[in-house]
mmCIF file of C-alpha atoms and ligand atoms in Angstrom:
data_model
loop_
_atom_site.group_PDB
_atom_site.id
_atom_site.type_symbol
_atom_site.label_atom_id
_atom_site.label_comp_id
_atom_site.label_asym_id
_atom_site.label_seq_id
_atom_site.Cartn_x
_atom_site.Cartn_y
_atom_site.Cartn_z
ATOM 1 C CA UNK A 880 -22.568 -107.288 68.161
ATOM 2 C CA UNK A 881 -20.989 -104.640 66.348
ATOM 3 C CA UNK A 882 -16.792 -105.555 66.159
ATOM 4 C CA UNK A 883 -14.712 -102.671 66.756
ATOM 5 C CA UNK A 884 -12.411 -101.252 64.040
ATOM 6 C CA UNK A 885 -10.063 -98.363 64.216
ATOM 7 C CA UNK A 886 -8.378 -97.742 61.266
ATOM 8 C CA UNK A 887 -4.919 -96.006 61.017
ATOM 9 C CA UNK A 888 -4.038 -93.845 58.396
ATOM 10 C CA UNK A 889 -1.188 -91.815 57.170
ATOM 11 C CA UNK A 890 -2.622 -89.638 53.551
ATOM 12 C CA UNK A 891 -5.935 -90.280 51.320
ATOM 13 C CA UNK A 892 -7.249 -92.700 53.252
ATOM 14 C CA UNK A 893 -9.232 -93.874 50.373
ATOM 15 C CA UNK A 894 -9.060 -97.304 51.887
ATOM 16 C CA UNK A 895 -10.461 -96.184 55.295
ATOM 17 C CA UNK A 896 -13.643 -94.254 53.404
ATOM 18 C CA UNK A 897 -14.146 -97.884 51.292
ATOM 19 C CA UNK A 898 -13.699 -100.032 54.884
ATOM 20 C CA UNK A 899 -16.546 -97.142 56.343
ATOM 21 C CA UNK A 900 -18.646 -97.873 53.446
ATOM 22 C CA UNK A 901 -19.080 -100.748 53.459
ATOM 23 C CA UNK A 902 -19.558 -101.375 57.507
ATOM 24 C CA UNK A 903 -22.442 -98.892 57.134
ATOM 25 C CA UNK A 904 -24.129 -102.190 55.555
ATOM 26 C CA UNK A 905 -26.665 -103.373 58.373
ATOM 27 C CA UNK A 906 -25.367 -106.749 57.559
ATOM 28 C CA UNK A 907 -21.929 -105.489 57.848
ATOM 29 C CA UNK A 908 -20.465 -107.152 62.178
ATOM 30 C CA UNK A 909 -18.290 -103.899 62.566
ATOM 31 C CA UNK A 910 -18.427 -100.326 63.257
ATOM 32 C CA UNK A 911 -15.534 -97.785 62.795
ATOM 33 C CA UNK A 912 -14.881 -96.585 65.749
ATOM 34 C CA UNK A 913 -12.506 -94.814 65.221
ATOM 35 C CA UNK A 914 -10.083 -92.713 62.595
ATOM 36 C CA UNK A 915 -6.500 -92.246 63.956
ATOM 37 C CA UNK A 916 -4.265 -90.298 61.826
ATOM 38 C CA UNK A 917 -0.787 -89.931 62.384
ATOM 39 C CA UNK A 918 0.169 -86.627 59.606
ATOM 40 C CA UNK A 919 -2.534 -83.560 60.804
ATOM 41 C CA UNK A 920 -3.068 -83.179 57.103
ATOM 42 C CA UNK A 921 -4.296 -86.170 56.028
ATOM 43 C CA UNK A 922 -7.507 -86.096 53.524
ATOM 44 C CA UNK A 923 -8.739 -88.814 54.849
ATOM 45 C CA UNK A 924 -9.021 -86.847 58.184
ATOM 46 C CA UNK A 925 -11.667 -85.221 56.221
ATOM 47 C CA UNK A 926 -13.764 -87.893 55.456
ATOM 48 C CA UNK A 927 -14.483 -88.570 58.963
ATOM 49 C CA UNK A 928 -14.788 -85.589 59.719
ATOM 50 C CA UNK A 929 -17.662 -85.138 57.111
ATOM 51 C CA UNK A 930 -19.273 -88.539 57.927
ATOM 52 C CA UNK A 931 -19.074 -87.945 62.486
ATOM 53 C CA UNK A 932 -16.770 -90.443 62.935
ATOM 54 C CA UNK A 933 -14.536 -90.367 65.950
ATOM 55 C CA UNK A 934 -11.173 -89.696 64.671
ATOM 56 C CA UNK A 935 -7.393 -88.487 66.544
ATOM 57 C CA UNK A 936 -4.279 -87.378 65.231
ATOM 58 C CA UNK A 937 -0.648 -88.480 67.078
ATOM 59 C CA UNK A 938 2.069 -87.029 64.680
ATOM 60 C CA UNK A 939 5.048 -88.960 64.914
ATOM 61 C CA UNK A 940 6.597 -85.459 64.528
ATOM 62 C CA UNK A 941 6.521 -84.753 68.451
ATOM 63 C CA UNK A 942 8.750 -87.691 69.163
ATOM 64 C CA UNK A 943 11.831 -88.324 69.882
ATOM 65 C CA UNK A 944 11.584 -92.117 69.412
ATOM 66 C CA UNK A 945 9.517 -94.458 67.113
ATOM 67 C CA UNK A 946 9.387 -96.636 70.594
ATOM 68 C CA UNK A 947 7.821 -92.897 72.042
ATOM 69 C CA UNK A 948 5.449 -92.450 68.945
ATOM 70 C CA UNK A 949 4.151 -96.202 69.608
ATOM 71 C CA UNK A 950 3.162 -95.752 73.258
ATOM 72 C CA UNK A 951 1.701 -92.327 71.818
ATOM 73 C CA UNK A 952 -0.364 -94.145 70.019
ATOM 74 C CA UNK A 953 -1.205 -97.196 72.170
ATOM 75 C CA UNK A 954 -2.549 -94.852 74.643
ATOM 76 C CA UNK A 955 -5.003 -93.197 71.692
ATOM 77 C CA UNK A 956 -5.936 -95.889 70.659
ATOM 78 C CA UNK A 957 -6.962 -97.470 73.955
ATOM 79 C CA UNK A 958 -10.125 -95.372 75.116
ATOM 80 C CA UNK A 959 -11.026 -97.414 71.612
ATOM 81 C CA UNK A 960 -11.282 -100.569 72.952
ATOM 82 C CA UNK A 961 -10.601 -101.776 69.152
ATOM 83 C CA UNK A 962 -11.281 -105.791 68.279
ATOM 84 C CA UNK A 963 -9.178 -104.858 64.933
ATOM 85 C CA UNK A 964 -7.260 -102.526 63.878
ATOM 86 C CA UNK A 965 -6.820 -101.735 60.193
ATOM 87 C CA UNK A 966 -3.854 -100.096 58.776
ATOM 88 C CA UNK A 967 -4.954 -98.478 56.043
ATOM 89 C CA UNK A 968 -1.500 -96.317 54.173
ATOM 90 C CA UNK A 969 -0.321 -96.081 57.397
ATOM 91 C CA UNK A 970 3.160 -95.010 56.263
ATOM 92 C CA UNK A 971 4.674 -96.361 60.052
ATOM 93 C CA UNK A 972 6.833 -98.815 60.941
ATOM 94 C CA UNK A 973 5.430 -99.871 64.324
ATOM 95 C CA UNK A 974 7.782 -101.435 67.295
ATOM 96 C CA UNK A 975 7.665 -104.974 67.730
ATOM 97 C CA UNK A 976 6.297 -104.262 72.103
ATOM 98 C CA UNK A 977 3.757 -102.763 69.545
ATOM 99 C CA UNK A 978 3.034 -105.358 67.375
ATOM 100 C CA UNK A 979 2.660 -107.666 70.267
ATOM 101 C CA UNK A 980 0.612 -105.730 72.658
ATOM 102 C CA UNK A 981 -2.231 -105.821 69.542
ATOM 103 C CA UNK A 982 -1.033 -109.373 68.245
ATOM 104 C CA UNK A 983 -3.781 -111.169 66.470
ATOM 105 C CA UNK A 984 -5.678 -107.726 65.957
ATOM 106 C CA UNK A 985 -3.538 -105.705 63.802
ATOM 107 C CA UNK A 986 -3.568 -106.558 59.477
ATOM 108 C CA UNK A 987 -2.594 -104.668 56.814
ATOM 109 C CA UNK A 988 -2.857 -104.030 53.221
ATOM 110 C CA UNK A 989 -0.164 -104.285 50.987
ATOM 111 C CA UNK A 990 -0.609 -103.646 47.037
ATOM 112 C CA UNK A 991 1.721 -106.616 45.942
ATOM 113 C CA UNK A 992 0.562 -110.303 45.531
ATOM 114 C CA UNK A 993 2.291 -110.870 48.980
ATOM 115 C CA UNK A 994 5.547 -112.288 49.496
ATOM 116 C CA UNK A 995 6.309 -110.780 46.254
ATOM 117 C CA UNK A 996 7.685 -107.008 46.672
ATOM 118 C CA UNK A 997 7.377 -106.151 50.322
ATOM 119 C CA UNK A 998 7.986 -102.589 50.860
ATOM 120 C CA UNK A 999 7.538 -99.088 48.707
ATOM 121 C CA UNK A 1000 7.301 -98.861 44.631
ATOM 122 C CA UNK A 1001 5.594 -102.254 44.592
ATOM 123 C CA UNK A 1002 3.853 -101.393 40.981
ATOM 124 C CA UNK A 1003 6.988 -100.325 39.213
ATOM 125 C CA UNK A 1004 9.182 -103.300 40.945
ATOM 126 C CA UNK A 1005 6.195 -105.781 39.124
ATOM 127 C CA UNK A 1006 7.077 -103.684 36.031
ATOM 128 C CA UNK A 1007 10.369 -103.648 36.265
ATOM 129 C CA UNK A 1008 10.582 -107.649 36.515
ATOM 130 C CA UNK A 1009 8.174 -107.747 33.275
ATOM 131 C CA UNK A 1010 5.708 -109.348 35.573
ATOM 132 C CA UNK A 1011 1.911 -110.292 33.591
ATOM 133 C CA UNK A 1012 0.216 -109.510 37.343
ATOM 134 C CA UNK A 1013 -0.094 -108.405 40.252
ATOM 135 C CA UNK A 1014 -2.573 -107.281 43.035
ATOM 136 C CA UNK A 1015 -3.418 -106.804 46.460
ATOM 137 C CA UNK A 1016 -2.663 -108.634 49.745
ATOM 138 C CA UNK A 1017 -4.554 -108.515 53.357
ATOM 139 C CA UNK A 1018 -2.796 -109.468 56.278
ATOM 140 C CA UNK A 1019 -2.018 -110.432 59.416
ATOM 141 C CA UNK A 1020 0.974 -107.608 60.713
ATOM 142 C CA UNK A 1021 3.958 -108.868 62.648
ATOM 143 C CA UNK A 1022 6.974 -106.876 63.465
ATOM 144 C CA UNK A 1023 9.264 -108.480 59.778
ATOM 145 C CA UNK A 1024 7.196 -105.991 57.578
ATOM 146 C CA UNK A 1025 4.721 -107.138 55.327
ATOM 147 C CA UNK A 1026 5.257 -110.677 56.645
ATOM 148 C CA UNK A 1027 2.307 -111.822 58.734
ATOM 149 C CA UNK A 1028 -0.206 -114.349 57.555
ATOM 150 C CA UNK A 1029 -2.365 -113.598 54.678
ATOM 151 C CA UNK A 1030 -6.171 -113.225 54.565
ATOM 152 C CA UNK A 1031 -6.957 -112.578 51.431
ATOM 153 C CA UNK A 1032 -5.626 -111.363 47.743
ATOM 154 C CA UNK A 1033 -6.976 -109.692 44.386
ATOM 155 C CA UNK A 1034 -5.100 -110.197 41.165
ATOM 156 C CA UNK A 1035 -5.098 -108.169 39.108
ATOM 157 C CA UNK A 1036 -3.643 -107.654 34.897
ATOM 158 C CA UNK A 1037 -0.313 -105.463 33.676
ATOM 159 C CA UNK A 1038 -1.499 -104.844 30.618
ATOM 160 C CA UNK A 1039 0.890 -103.493 27.414
ATOM 161 C CA UNK A 1040 2.113 -99.802 27.689
ATOM 162 C CA UNK A 1041 0.641 -99.836 31.663
ATOM 163 C CA UNK A 1042 2.798 -96.957 33.897
ATOM 164 C CA UNK A 1043 2.861 -97.100 37.454
ATOM 165 C CA UNK A 1044 0.725 -94.970 37.389
ATOM 166 C CA UNK A 1045 -2.324 -97.135 35.806
ATOM 167 C CA UNK A 1046 -1.530 -100.199 37.865
ATOM 168 C CA UNK A 1047 -1.366 -98.473 40.675
ATOM 169 C CA UNK A 1048 -5.063 -96.804 39.737
ATOM 170 C CA UNK A 1049 -6.076 -100.066 38.688
ATOM 171 C CA UNK A 1050 -4.790 -102.187 42.000
ATOM 172 C CA UNK A 1051 -5.995 -99.284 44.408
ATOM 173 C CA UNK A 1052 -9.961 -100.330 42.608
ATOM 174 C CA UNK A 1053 -9.368 -103.807 43.852
ATOM 175 C CA UNK A 1054 -8.084 -103.062 47.028
ATOM 176 C CA UNK A 1055 -10.993 -101.145 48.244
ATOM 177 C CA UNK A 1056 -13.086 -104.927 47.858
ATOM 178 C CA UNK A 1057 -10.690 -107.182 48.944
ATOM 179 C CA UNK A 1058 -10.806 -104.650 52.055
ATOM 180 C CA UNK A 1059 -13.639 -104.885 52.950
ATOM 181 C CA UNK A 1060 -14.580 -108.014 52.599
ATOM 182 C CA UNK A 1061 -11.417 -109.577 53.980
ATOM 183 C CA UNK A 1062 -12.678 -107.886 57.649
ATOM 184 C CA UNK A 1063 -15.738 -109.090 56.719
ATOM 185 C CA UNK A 1064 -14.491 -112.583 57.177
ATOM 186 C CA UNK A 1065 -12.234 -111.386 60.213
ATOM 187 C CA UNK A 1066 -15.224 -110.905 62.193
ATOM 188 C CA UNK A 1067 -16.535 -114.232 61.099
ATOM 189 C CA UNK A 1068 -18.967 -113.486 58.790
ATOM 190 C CA UNK A 1069 -18.932 -114.133 54.436
ATOM 191 C CA UNK A 1070 -19.170 -111.299 52.376
ATOM 192 C CA UNK A 1071 -22.278 -111.550 50.507
ATOM 193 C CA UNK A 1072 -21.699 -112.356 46.952
HETATM 194 C C1 GRF B 1025 -3.188 -98.175 49.352
HETATM 195 O O1 GRF B 1025 -1.857 -99.484 47.981
HETATM 196 C C2 GRF B 1025 -2.161 -99.660 50.657
HETATM 197 O O2 GRF B 1025 -2.099 -101.082 49.314
HETATM 198 C C3 GRF B 1025 -0.690 -98.943 51.526
HETATM 199 O O3 GRF B 1025 -1.167 -97.816 50.411
HETATM 200 C C4 GRF B 1025 -1.854 -97.130 49.952
HETATM 201 C C5 GRF B 1025 -2.868 -96.155 51.032
HETATM 202 O O4 GRF B 1025 -3.689 -95.443 50.085
HETATM 203 N N1 GRF B 1025 -0.274 -99.783 52.005
HETATM 204 P P1 GRF B 1025 -4.924 -94.608 50.693
HETATM 205 O O5 GRF B 1025 -4.456 -93.891 51.123
HETATM 206 O O6 GRF B 1025 -6.192 -95.708 51.411
HETATM 207 O O7 GRF B 1025 -5.311 -93.579 49.585
#
């Protein structure tokens, strides 16, 4: 049986499309059931449209509070009955109430080797610290930001002369392999080499 996967985005959606492309494999035990963006202009929505995937927009600017936005998000997700909700560049902090409703089903990808560098500007922070490697982490979502149990990580070298942009490109490439591998792990089948 295929697990039902909803993917939440705010922008480009390159991780979302990497997940969807991976789910096209016959042996991948999951399928995308909803792409949801909080920004009407999110680039990733173009992929969803081109692929004929169900998508929705819940524009956060139309809500007076985080709780009201999260209630609308919950309402939009419910009919899709997702088994897993993948946050993929979803740039809104979720309320504890929302996270509790979907406990165990919410996962996120973050561009650092957590617990190092939760939050924003991870590339700049790794460069500034003089680190020789960084990477990305897929983790369960808990009310505290970027603090949930780790599902998987990928390491990426930091090279002499790297800029934040160069690092971002290298990490993003690693993310596109890591997220599908972690999703596969989550839905109960090990990834073929
Ligand atoms: C990724 O780097 C992810 O780790 C972070 O936001 C970025 C989203 O990129 N949470 P994209 O929209 O998937 O291209």
